[in-house]
Coordinates of C-alpha atoms and ligand atoms in Angstrom, one line a residue:
A338 CA 66.8 -25.5 70.8
I339 CA 64.9 -22.9 68.8
A340 CA 65.9 -20.1 71.1
K341 CA 69.5 -21.0 70.7
Q342 CA 69.1 -20.9 66.9
A343 CA 67.6 -17.4 67.2
E344 CA 70.3 -16.3 69.6
V345 CA 73.2 -17.3 67.4
R346 CA 71.7 -15.3 64.6
G347 CA 71.3 -12.3 66.9
W348 CA 67.6 -12.5 66.7
Q349 CA 64.9 -12.1 69.4
L350 CA 62.4 -14.9 70.0
Y351 CA 59.1 -14.6 71.9
L352 CA 56.5 -17.0 73.1
V353 CA 53.1 -15.3 72.4
G354 CA 49.4 -15.9 72.3
G355 CA 47.4 -18.7 73.9
A356 CA 50.4 -20.6 75.4
V357 CA 51.4 -17.5 77.5
R358 CA 47.8 -17.0 78.6
D359 CA 47.4 -20.6 79.5
L360 CA 50.7 -20.8 81.3
L361 CA 49.7 -17.9 83.5
L362 CA 46.3 -19.3 84.1
S363 CA 47.6 -22.7 85.0
G364 CA 49.6 -21.0 87.7
T365 CA 46.4 -19.6 89.2
N366 CA 43.6 -21.6 90.6
N367 CA 41.6 -21.4 87.5
S368 CA 40.9 -25.0 87.2
K369 CA 38.5 -24.5 84.3
Q370 CA 41.5 -23.6 82.2
A371 CA 44.0 -26.1 83.4
Q372 CA 45.0 -28.0 80.3
S373 CA 46.1 -31.6 80.3
S374 CA 47.5 -31.7 76.8
L375 CA 50.3 -29.5 75.4
P376 CA 48.9 -26.3 74.0
D377 CA 49.8 -25.1 70.5
I378 CA 53.0 -23.0 70.7
D379 CA 53.0 -19.6 68.9
L380 CA 56.4 -18.0 68.5
V381 CA 57.4 -14.7 67.0
V382 CA 60.9 -14.1 65.9
D383 CA 62.3 -10.7 65.3
G384 CA 65.0 -11.1 62.7
F385 CA 65.7 -7.3 62.5
H386 CA 66.7 -6.3 59.0
Q387 CA 67.7 -9.7 57.9
T388 CA 68.2 -9.6 54.1
A389 CA 68.1 -13.2 53.1
D390 CA 65.3 -14.2 50.8
Q391 CA 63.4 -16.1 53.4
A392 CA 61.7 -14.8 56.5
A393 CA 63.4 -15.3 59.8
G394 CA 60.6 -17.5 61.0
V395 CA 61.0 -19.8 58.1
E396 CA 64.7 -20.0 58.5
L397 CA 64.4 -20.9 62.1
A398 CA 61.8 -23.5 61.3
R399 CA 64.0 -25.1 58.6
S400 CA 67.0 -25.3 60.9
L401 CA 64.9 -26.7 63.7
Q402 CA 63.6 -29.4 61.3
Q403 CA 67.1 -30.5 60.7
T404 CA 67.5 -31.2 64.4
Y405 CA 64.1 -32.9 64.5
P406 CA 63.6 -34.6 61.2
D407 CA 60.3 -36.2 62.4
A408 CA 58.7 -32.8 62.3
R409 CA 56.5 -31.8 59.4
L410 CA 57.2 -28.3 58.0
Q411 CA 54.6 -26.1 56.4
V412 CA 55.3 -22.6 55.1
H413 CA 52.3 -20.3 54.4
G414 CA 51.2 -16.8 53.8
R415 CA 52.6 -13.6 52.3
F416 CA 54.6 -12.9 55.4
Q417 CA 55.9 -16.5 55.4
T418 CA 54.8 -18.0 58.6
A419 CA 56.2 -21.5 59.3
A420 CA 54.6 -24.3 61.3
L421 CA 56.3 -27.4 62.6
T422 CA 54.1 -30.2 63.6
W423 CA 54.6 -33.5 65.3
H424 CA 52.0 -36.2 65.3
N425 CA 51.9 -39.3 67.5
H426 CA 55.2 -38.4 69.0
P427 CA 56.2 -40.8 71.8
E428 CA 56.9 -38.0 74.3
F429 CA 54.2 -35.5 73.7
D430 CA 51.6 -37.1 71.4
S431 CA 51.1 -34.1 69.1
L432 CA 52.6 -30.7 69.0
W433 CA 52.1 -27.6 66.8
V434 CA 54.7 -24.9 66.8
D435 CA 53.9 -21.8 64.7
I436 CA 56.8 -19.4 64.0
A437 CA 55.8 -16.0 62.8
T438 CA 58.1 -13.2 61.8
A439 CA 57.8 -9.8 63.4
R440 CA 56.9 -7.2 60.8
T441 CA 59.9 -4.8 61.2
E442 CA 61.9 -7.3 59.3
F443 CA 60.2 -5.9 56.2
Y444 CA 61.3 -2.4 57.0
P445 CA 64.9 -1.2 56.6
Y446 CA 65.5 -0.2 60.2
P447 CA 68.9 -0.2 61.7
A448 CA 69.6 -3.6 63.4
A449 CA 69.7 -4.0 67.1
N450 CA 68.1 -0.6 67.8
P451 CA 66.3 -1.2 71.1
E452 CA 63.4 1.1 70.1
V453 CA 62.9 -0.8 66.9
E454 CA 63.1 -4.0 68.7
A455 CA 60.4 -2.9 71.2
S456 CA 58.2 -1.4 68.6
S457 CA 58.5 -4.6 66.5
I458 CA 57.1 -7.0 68.9
R459 CA 54.7 -4.4 70.2
Q460 CA 53.4 -4.0 66.7
D461 CA 53.0 -7.7 66.4
L462 CA 51.1 -7.9 69.6
Y463 CA 48.9 -4.9 68.7
R464 CA 47.5 -6.8 65.8
R465 CA 46.1 -9.5 68.2
D466 CA 42.6 -9.9 69.4
F467 CA 42.4 -9.5 73.2
T468 CA 44.8 -8.2 75.9
I469 CA 45.0 -11.6 77.4
N470 CA 46.2 -13.0 74.1
A471 CA 48.7 -10.2 73.5
L472 CA 51.2 -11.1 76.2
A473 CA 54.7 -12.3 75.3
I474 CA 57.6 -14.0 77.0
R475 CA 61.1 -13.3 75.8
L476 CA 63.0 -16.5 75.1
T477 CA 66.4 -15.1 74.0
P478 CA 69.0 -13.1 76.0
P479 CA 69.6 -10.7 77.5
R480 CA 66.4 -10.8 79.4
V481 CA 65.2 -14.4 79.0
G482 CA 61.8 -15.0 80.7
E483 CA 60.9 -11.3 80.7
M484 CA 57.1 -10.8 80.4
L485 CA 56.0 -8.2 77.8
D486 CA 52.7 -6.7 78.7
F487 CA 52.0 -3.6 76.6
F488 CA 48.2 -3.6 76.9
G489 CA 47.3 -4.6 80.4
G490 CA 46.8 -8.3 79.7
L491 CA 48.1 -9.4 83.1
L492 CA 45.5 -7.2 84.9
D493 CA 42.8 -8.5 82.7
L494 CA 43.8 -12.1 83.4
K495 CA 43.5 -11.3 87.1
A496 CA 40.2 -9.5 86.7
K497 CA 39.0 -12.3 84.3
Q498 CA 38.1 -9.8 81.5
I499 CA 38.0 -10.1 77.8
R500 CA 39.1 -6.8 76.4
V501 CA 40.1 -5.7 72.9
L502 CA 43.1 -3.6 72.2
H503 CA 41.3 -0.9 70.2
A504 CA 37.8 0.4 69.4
N505 CA 37.9 -0.8 65.8
S506 CA 38.9 -4.3 66.6
F507 CA 35.5 -6.0 65.7
I508 CA 35.0 -3.8 62.6
E509 CA 38.5 -4.9 61.4
D510 CA 37.8 -8.5 62.0
P511 CA 34.2 -9.6 62.9
T512 CA 35.3 -13.2 63.7
R513 CA 36.7 -11.7 66.9
I514 CA 33.1 -11.4 68.2
F515 CA 32.9 -15.2 68.1
R516 CA 36.4 -15.4 69.7
A517 CA 35.4 -13.1 72.5
V518 CA 32.4 -15.3 73.3
R519 CA 34.5 -18.5 73.0
F520 CA 37.2 -17.3 75.4
A521 CA 34.6 -15.7 77.8
V522 CA 32.7 -18.9 78.2
R523 CA 35.6 -21.3 78.1
L524 CA 37.7 -19.4 80.7
G525 CA 34.7 -18.3 82.7
F526 CA 35.6 -14.6 82.0
A527 CA 33.4 -11.6 81.4
I528 CA 33.4 -9.5 78.3
D529 CA 34.6 -6.0 79.5
P530 CA 31.6 -3.5 79.2
Q531 CA 33.5 -1.2 76.8
T532 CA 34.5 -4.2 74.6
E533 CA 30.8 -5.3 74.6
G534 CA 29.9 -1.8 73.5
Y535 CA 32.3 -2.2 70.5
I536 CA 30.6 -5.5 69.7
H537 CA 27.2 -3.7 69.6
H538 CA 28.6 -1.0 67.6
A539 CA 30.1 -3.4 65.0
I540 CA 26.8 -5.2 64.8
A541 CA 24.8 -2.0 64.5
S542 CA 27.1 -0.8 61.7
G543 CA 26.0 -3.7 59.5
V544 CA 28.7 -6.2 60.2
Y545 CA 26.7 -9.0 58.7
H546 CA 26.6 -7.4 55.2
R547 CA 30.3 -6.7 55.4
I548 CA 31.0 -10.3 56.3
Q549 CA 28.9 -11.6 53.4
L550 CA 30.6 -9.2 51.0
E551 CA 34.1 -9.9 52.2
M552 CA 33.5 -13.6 52.4
E553 CA 32.8 -13.7 48.7
K554 CA 36.2 -12.1 48.1
T555 CA 38.3 -13.5 50.9
P556 CA 38.6 -17.2 51.4
A557 CA 40.6 -16.6 54.6
L558 CA 37.6 -15.0 56.2
Q559 CA 35.4 -17.9 55.3
T560 CA 37.8 -20.3 56.8
R561 CA 38.2 -18.3 60.0
L562 CA 34.5 -17.8 60.5
K563 CA 33.8 -21.5 59.9
Q564 CA 36.7 -22.4 62.2
E565 CA 35.3 -20.2 65.0
L566 CA 31.8 -21.6 64.6
K567 CA 33.3 -25.1 64.7
Y568 CA 35.2 -24.3 67.9
I569 CA 32.1 -23.0 69.6
L570 CA 29.7 -25.7 68.4
E571 CA 31.9 -28.6 69.2
A572 CA 32.9 -27.4 72.6
P573 CA 31.3 -28.9 75.7
Y574 CA 30.2 -25.3 76.6
W575 CA 28.4 -24.7 73.3
K576 CA 25.1 -24.0 74.9
S577 CA 26.4 -21.1 77.0
A578 CA 28.3 -19.8 74.1
V579 CA 25.3 -19.8 71.8
R580 CA 23.3 -18.1 74.5
L581 CA 25.9 -15.4 74.9
L582 CA 26.2 -14.9 71.2
S583 CA 22.4 -14.4 71.1
D584 CA 22.5 -12.0 74.1
L585 CA 25.1 -9.9 72.3
G586 CA 22.9 -9.8 69.2
A587 CA 25.6 -11.6 67.3
M588 CA 23.6 -14.4 65.7
C589 CA 23.0 -11.9 62.9
C590 CA 26.7 -12.2 62.0
I591 CA 25.8 -15.6 60.6
H592 CA 22.7 -14.2 58.8
S593 CA 20.7 -11.0 59.4
N594 CA 17.5 -13.0 59.8
L595 CA 18.9 -15.4 62.3
H596 CA 17.6 -15.1 65.9
L597 CA 17.7 -17.5 68.8
D598 CA 14.0 -17.9 69.8
D599 CA 12.6 -20.5 72.1
R600 CA 11.9 -22.9 69.3
L601 CA 15.4 -22.7 67.8
W602 CA 16.9 -23.2 71.3
W603 CA 14.7 -26.3 71.8
Q604 CA 15.7 -27.6 68.4
L605 CA 19.4 -27.2 69.1
R606 CA 19.2 -29.0 72.4
L607 CA 17.1 -31.8 70.9
V608 CA 19.5 -32.3 68.0
D609 CA 22.3 -32.5 70.5
R610 CA 20.5 -35.1 72.5
W611 CA 19.6 -37.2 69.4
L612 CA 23.2 -37.1 68.1
R613 CA 24.6 -38.2 71.5
R614 CA 22.0 -41.0 71.5
F615 CA 22.5 -42.2 67.9
D616 CA 26.1 -41.2 67.1
T617 CA 27.7 -42.8 70.1
N618 CA 31.0 -43.4 68.2
H619 CA 31.2 -39.8 67.1
T620 CA 31.5 -40.7 63.5
L621 CA 29.6 -37.5 62.5
E622 CA 30.7 -33.9 62.7
Q623 CA 28.1 -33.1 65.3
W624 CA 29.0 -29.4 65.3
L625 CA 28.1 -29.3 61.6
V626 CA 24.6 -30.7 62.3
L627 CA 24.1 -28.0 64.9
L628 CA 25.1 -25.4 62.4
E629 CA 22.7 -26.9 59.9
V630 CA 19.9 -26.5 62.5
L631 CA 20.8 -22.8 62.7
L632 CA 20.8 -22.4 59.0
A633 CA 17.6 -24.4 58.5
Q634 CA 15.8 -21.5 60.2
L635 CA 16.5 -19.4 57.1
A636 CA 14.7 -19.4 53.7
T637 CA 16.2 -22.0 51.4
P638 CA 18.1 -19.7 49.1
D639 CA 19.6 -17.8 52.1
R640 CA 20.7 -20.9 54.0
V641 CA 22.3 -22.3 50.9
K642 CA 24.1 -19.1 50.2
V643 CA 25.5 -18.9 53.8
A644 CA 26.5 -22.6 53.6
E645 CA 28.3 -22.0 50.4
N646 CA 30.0 -18.9 51.6
L647 CA 31.2 -20.8 54.7
Q648 CA 32.4 -23.6 52.3
L649 CA 30.5 -26.3 54.2
P650 CA 30.9 -29.8 52.8
A651 CA 28.9 -30.6 49.7
D652 CA 26.6 -33.0 51.5
S653 CA 25.7 -30.4 54.1
I654 CA 24.9 -27.9 51.4
E655 CA 22.8 -30.4 49.5
R656 CA 20.9 -31.3 52.7
L657 CA 20.1 -27.7 53.3
R658 CA 19.0 -27.3 49.7
S659 CA 16.7 -30.3 49.7
L660 CA 15.3 -30.1 53.2
D661 CA 12.1 -28.4 52.3
Q662 CA 11.4 -30.9 49.5
I663 CA 12.1 -33.9 51.7
Q664 CA 9.9 -32.4 54.4
A665 CA 7.0 -31.9 52.0
N666 CA 7.4 -35.4 50.6
L667 CA 7.4 -37.0 54.1
M668 CA 4.4 -34.8 55.2
A669 CA 2.5 -36.1 52.2
N670 CA 3.3 -39.7 52.8
L671 CA 4.2 -40.5 56.4
P672 CA 0.8 -39.7 58.1
A673 CA -0.8 -42.4 56.1
C674 CA 1.8 -45.0 57.0
F675 CA 0.7 -47.5 59.6
R676 CA 2.8 -50.5 58.8
P677 CA 6.3 -50.4 60.1
S678 CA 7.6 -51.5 56.7
Q679 CA 6.1 -48.4 55.1
I680 CA 7.7 -46.1 57.6
Y681 CA 11.0 -47.9 56.9
Q682 CA 10.7 -47.5 53.2
H683 CA 10.1 -43.8 53.4
L684 CA 12.9 -43.1 55.9
H685 CA 15.5 -45.5 54.7
P686 CA 16.9 -43.2 52.0
Y687 CA 18.1 -40.7 54.6
N688 CA 21.2 -40.7 56.8
L689 CA 21.3 -39.8 60.5
P690 CA 22.1 -36.0 60.1
T691 CA 19.2 -35.6 57.7
L692 CA 16.8 -37.6 59.9
T693 CA 17.9 -35.7 63.0
L694 CA 17.3 -32.4 61.2
L695 CA 13.9 -33.6 60.0
A696 CA 13.0 -34.8 63.4
V697 CA 13.3 -31.3 65.0
L698 CA 11.8 -29.5 62.1
M699 CA 8.7 -31.7 61.7
P700 CA 5.5 -32.2 63.8
R701 CA 5.6 -34.4 66.8
H702 CA 3.9 -37.3 65.1
T703 CA 6.6 -37.5 62.4
R704 CA 9.3 -37.0 65.0
R705 CA 7.9 -40.1 66.8
Q706 CA 8.0 -42.1 63.6
I707 CA 11.6 -41.1 63.0
W708 CA 12.5 -42.0 66.6
H709 CA 10.8 -45.4 66.2
Y710 CA 12.6 -45.9 62.9
L711 CA 16.0 -45.1 64.5
T712 CA 15.5 -47.0 67.8
H713 CA 13.7 -50.1 66.5
L714 CA 13.2 -50.4 62.8
T715 CA 16.9 -50.0 61.8
T716 CA 17.8 -52.9 64.2
V717 CA 15.4 -55.4 62.6
K718 CA 17.1 -58.2 60.6
P719 CA 15.2 -60.9 58.7
P720 CA 15.8 -64.4 60.1
I721 CA 17.4 -65.4 56.7
D722 CA 20.2 -63.6 54.8
G723 CA 21.8 -64.0 51.4
N724 CA 24.1 -66.8 52.6
D725 CA 21.0 -68.7 53.9
L726 CA 19.3 -68.3 50.5
K727 CA 22.3 -69.7 48.8
A728 CA 22.4 -72.7 51.3
M729 CA 18.7 -73.2 50.6
G730 CA 19.6 -73.7 46.9
Y731 CA 18.4 -70.4 45.5
K732 CA 20.7 -69.4 42.6
P733 CA 22.5 -66.2 43.5
G734 CA 21.5 -63.3 41.2
K735 CA 19.3 -60.3 40.8
Q736 CA 16.3 -62.0 42.4
Y737 CA 18.0 -62.0 45.9
K738 CA 17.3 -58.3 46.4
P739 CA 13.5 -58.4 46.1
M740 CA 13.5 -61.6 48.1
L741 CA 15.5 -60.1 51.0
E742 CA 13.4 -56.9 50.8
A743 CA 10.2 -58.9 51.1
L744 CA 11.7 -60.8 54.0
L745 CA 12.7 -57.6 55.8
N746 CA 9.3 -56.0 55.2
A747 CA 7.5 -59.1 56.6
T748 CA 9.8 -59.2 59.6
L749 CA 9.3 -55.5 60.2
D750 CA 5.5 -56.0 60.1
G751 CA 5.7 -58.9 62.5
E752 CA 4.6 -61.5 60.0
I753 CA 7.6 -63.7 60.4
H754 CA 9.8 -64.2 63.5
D755 CA 12.0 -67.2 62.9
R756 CA 13.7 -69.2 60.2
S757 CA 11.0 -71.7 59.6
Q758 CA 8.4 -68.9 59.1
A759 CA 10.8 -67.2 56.8
E760 CA 11.2 -70.4 54.7
A761 CA 7.5 -70.9 54.5
F762 CA 7.1 -67.2 53.6
L763 CA 9.5 -67.7 50.7
Q764 CA 7.8 -70.8 49.5
A765 CA 4.4 -69.0 49.5
Ligands
ATP592 P1 43.4 -21.8 71.8 O1 43.8 -22.3 73.1 O2 41.9 -21.8 71.6 O3 44.1 -22.3 70.6 P2 44.8 -19.4 71.1 O4 44.8 -18.1 71.9 O5 46.0 -20.1 70.9 O6 43.7 -20.2 71.9 P3 44.5 -19.3 68.3 O7 43.2 -19.2 67.5 O8 45.3 -20.5 68.1 O9 44.0 -19.1 69.8 O10 45.3 -18.0 68.0 C1 46.7 -17.9 68.4 C2 46.9 -16.4 68.7 O11 46.8 -15.6 67.5 C3 45.9 -15.8 69.7 O12 46.3 -15.9 71.0 C4 45.8 -14.4 69.3 O13 46.9 -13.6 69.8 C5 46.1 -14.4 67.8 N1 44.8 -14.4 67.0 C6 44.1 -15.5 66.5 N2 43.1 -15.1 65.8 C7 43.1 -13.8 65.8 C8 42.2 -12.8 65.3 N3 41.1 -13.1 64.6 N4 42.5 -11.5 65.5 C9 43.6 -11.2 66.2 N5 44.5 -12.0 66.7 C10 44.2 -13.3 66.6

């Protein structure tokens, strides 16, 4: 439908980006890549020198929305990119269609000039990250289905190579370092040696300081970097990706003092195991806790600054800010705690992400206490609850809290086991 809308306006429409790459990969035997769900669809429309006050992509999206009123339309950016999204659709669950406008629209070139046409989509593809992501399929006549491969993407797909389009690519956009790693690990591809050289060059030229400086000015970079870290850390292949980032020396893009040593590697894997053990319903953003482990390696002011620059949620930033103090506090108190109720009282104020971080940062003895707290102490319930107190004739009010606390402590410490012991305890 959308190709038809473009065609009647005399425009050219192309399928670009990940959908083309994945389409080609699903035709090969690359089972790692085979996708069960629909990929996001990226389209580029070349509206030539269309003069209306809205970009061609937006006009197409609006007219498509009239045909599919259940789609949600968003328009964003200076160059007016439009996105149509469907959620919980009966046929395809969810679908995201992004319609960008090729840049030549903004130049007064003569319409339908084939050279302009070619240079327009070529220019659009040239701004992309890797050759395998810079392929396009034409969706409008006269050559529907034609593959446009200006930069050798097809060969790289075959050779399983991640290759940038030009030497400055990583300097221009350092988040592409994370993207290179993500695609390499996810697709089982190698980073082409020259591209790897460009990564090293970008890192050696102080990419970290540039990222920090730019992040303070450009919210878009913050969002993209956070998004890339999220993609990597929430993927099932996060361990290989983090290893590769470290091998490339790219951990310093997060902070110049950050290095993946044996201890950090162990901490990351332990946090991952704890979260899988204790957050079985996936109510937490587990990737964020992994990122916090990385940031916890840094001195407090640095970790807070990076977290703020990345616009992490307020509770993450607060955790990173207060971690040292909590650690000191627990170190001063926990070693002298022998009664389970004492351990419970000291750990109870903290949530699972904080406890998990503390567990990997603190000595083994404390880690065992936290483990015991999470596996046993949090499951203990006194044999009598508030309703029972009421039924027993205690007048509801403020006094319930200390009574229930005392009951819990006595249960934790094994002093009461059943209801009659609890009643006797209360009477005493
Ligand atoms: P995925 O399957 O992970 O969504 P994708 O290739 O669709 O992969 P997106 O992040 O959705 O990845 O980006 C869509 C397209 O936009 C990419 O294929 C690429 O052509 C382009 N792109 C995205 N980010 C960048 C970037 N930082 N620099 C250049 N081009 C980019």
